[in-house]
Structures are given as structure tokens and as C-alpha cells.
Amino acid sequence: MFELYATGDYSIRALQAKMQALGLRSHSGRVVATSRIAWMLSHPFYIGKIRWNGVLYPGKHEPVVS
């Protein structure tokens, strides 16, 4: 999902449709909402950072994307 979005060829809505076609679902089995996809794409956790009290710190976890 991150790689597809980085190409610039996908809007959030198009990315949602692509992820739905690939079988991505929420923990409850529903289609992942566009708002949740936008949140995941902008959340610093996925680039290996942790936000604490409004400040970003390097995480000890492996980043999902560079």
C-alpha cells in the first residue's frame, strides 16, 4: 500500500479499492475506510518513529517504509 501510494498514481479512494481487491480488511472483517488508510499513510510509526507528547523520537522498531 505504501509503495503504491508513493508512485503518485493512486488517490486514497483508488488505493482503498485496490487494497479491497487484494483482500485487506479491518480487524472486524470490514473494508478498511479511506480515513484509516489516510491515517496509516501519515502515521510516523510506519517510518520508525514514535510520537510522545507531540515530539517525534526514533523508535526501536524496524520501519515498515523508508
PDB file of C-alpha atoms in Angstrom:
ATOM      1  CA  MET A   1       0.000   0.000   0.000  1.00  0.00           C
ATOM      2  CA  PHE A   2       2.773   2.428   0.903  1.00  0.00           C
ATOM      3  CA  GLU A   3       4.689   1.673  -2.275  1.00  0.00           C
ATOM      4  CA  LEU A   4       1.614   2.078  -4.458  1.00  0.00           C
ATOM      5  CA  TYR A   5       0.758   5.409  -2.852  1.00  0.00           C
ATOM      6  CA  ALA A   6       4.342   6.631  -3.260  1.00  0.00           C
ATOM      7  CA  THR A   7       4.090   6.210  -7.033  1.00  0.00           C
ATOM      8  CA  GLY A   8       1.629   9.100  -7.153  1.00  0.00           C
ATOM      9  CA  ASP A   9      -0.698   7.054  -9.357  1.00  0.00           C
ATOM     10  CA  TYR A  10      -3.244   6.319  -6.613  1.00  0.00           C
ATOM     11  CA  SER A  11      -5.622   8.540  -4.719  1.00  0.00           C
ATOM     12  CA  ILE A  12      -6.716   7.407  -1.265  1.00  0.00           C
ATOM     13  CA  ARG A  13     -10.011   6.185  -2.731  1.00  0.00           C
ATOM     14  CA  ALA A  14      -8.263   4.278  -5.563  1.00  0.00           C
ATOM     15  CA  LEU A  15      -5.853   2.801  -3.032  1.00  0.00           C
ATOM     16  CA  GLN A  16      -8.792   1.666  -0.898  1.00  0.00           C
ATOM     17  CA  ALA A  17     -10.326  -0.106  -3.910  1.00  0.00           C
ATOM     18  CA  LYS A  18      -7.004  -1.768  -4.747  1.00  0.00           C
ATOM     19  CA  MET A  19      -6.477  -2.927  -1.151  1.00  0.00           C
ATOM     20  CA  GLN A  20     -10.053  -4.235  -1.011  1.00  0.00           C
ATOM     21  CA  ALA A  21      -9.438  -6.219  -4.206  1.00  0.00           C
ATOM     22  CA  LEU A  22      -6.265  -7.649  -2.638  1.00  0.00           C
ATOM     23  CA  GLY A  23      -8.196  -8.724   0.460  1.00  0.00           C
ATOM     24  CA  LEU A  24      -7.132  -6.112   3.032  1.00  0.00           C
ATOM     25  CA  ARG A  25      -9.736  -5.957   5.790  1.00  0.00           C
ATOM     26  CA  SER A  26     -10.066  -4.351   9.210  1.00  0.00           C
ATOM     27  CA  HIS A  27      -9.823  -6.463  12.350  1.00  0.00           C
ATOM     28  CA  SER A  28     -13.621  -6.798  12.252  1.00  0.00           C
ATOM     29  CA  GLY A  29     -13.549  -8.077   8.659  1.00  0.00           C
ATOM     30  CA  ARG A  30     -14.851  -4.916   7.041  1.00  0.00           C
ATOM     31  CA  VAL A  31     -13.363  -2.933   4.184  1.00  0.00           C
ATOM     32  CA  VAL A  32     -10.727  -0.513   5.510  1.00  0.00           C
ATOM     33  CA  ALA A  33     -12.117   3.030   5.466  1.00  0.00           C
ATOM     34  CA  THR A  34     -10.409   5.733   3.412  1.00  0.00           C
ATOM     35  CA  SER A  35      -9.900   7.750   6.612  1.00  0.00           C
ATOM     36  CA  ARG A  36      -7.995   4.821   8.165  1.00  0.00           C
ATOM     37  CA  ILE A  37      -5.830   4.433   5.053  1.00  0.00           C
ATOM     38  CA  ALA A  38      -5.018   8.155   5.129  1.00  0.00           C
ATOM     39  CA  TRP A  39      -4.168   7.824   8.835  1.00  0.00           C
ATOM     40  CA  MET A  40      -1.840   4.866   8.190  1.00  0.00           C
ATOM     41  CA  LEU A  41      -0.073   6.684   5.361  1.00  0.00           C
ATOM     42  CA  SER A  42       0.628   9.692   7.562  1.00  0.00           C
ATOM     43  CA  HIS A  43       1.379   7.980  10.892  1.00  0.00           C
ATOM     44  CA  PRO A  44       5.061   8.255  11.932  1.00  0.00           C
ATOM     45  CA  PHE A  45       5.124   4.723  13.384  1.00  0.00           C
ATOM     46  CA  TYR A  46       5.435   3.261   9.903  1.00  0.00           C
ATOM     47  CA  ILE A  47       8.664   5.199   9.244  1.00  0.00           C
ATOM     48  CA  GLY A  48      10.194   4.013  12.513  1.00  0.00           C
ATOM     49  CA  LYS A  49       9.290   6.940  14.752  1.00  0.00           C
ATOM     50  CA  ILE A  50       7.253   7.280  17.934  1.00  0.00           C
ATOM     51  CA  ARG A  51       5.293  10.400  18.867  1.00  0.00           C
ATOM     52  CA  TRP A  52       5.328  11.159  22.589  1.00  0.00           C
ATOM     53  CA  ASN A  53       3.757  14.341  23.953  1.00  0.00           C
ATOM     54  CA  GLY A  54       3.826  15.862  20.473  1.00  0.00           C
ATOM     55  CA  VAL A  55       7.545  15.169  19.913  1.00  0.00           C
ATOM     56  CA  LEU A  56       8.851  12.590  17.421  1.00  0.00           C
ATOM     57  CA  TYR A  57      11.509  10.189  18.670  1.00  0.00           C
ATOM     58  CA  PRO A  58      13.363   7.410  16.849  1.00  0.00           C
ATOM     59  CA  GLY A  59      11.670   4.088  17.549  1.00  0.00           C
ATOM     60  CA  LYS A  60      13.413   0.842  18.391  1.00  0.00           C
ATOM     61  CA  HIS A  61      11.276  -0.990  15.863  1.00  0.00           C
ATOM     62  CA  GLU A  62      12.066  -1.696  12.235  1.00  0.00           C
ATOM     63  CA  PRO A  63      10.387   0.851   9.925  1.00  0.00           C
ATOM     64  CA  VAL A  64       7.761  -0.524   7.558  1.00  0.00           C
ATOM     65  CA  VAL A  65       8.715   2.069   4.902  1.00  0.00           C
ATOM     66  CA  SER A  66      11.787   4.192   4.319  1.00  0.00           C
TER      67      SER A  66
END
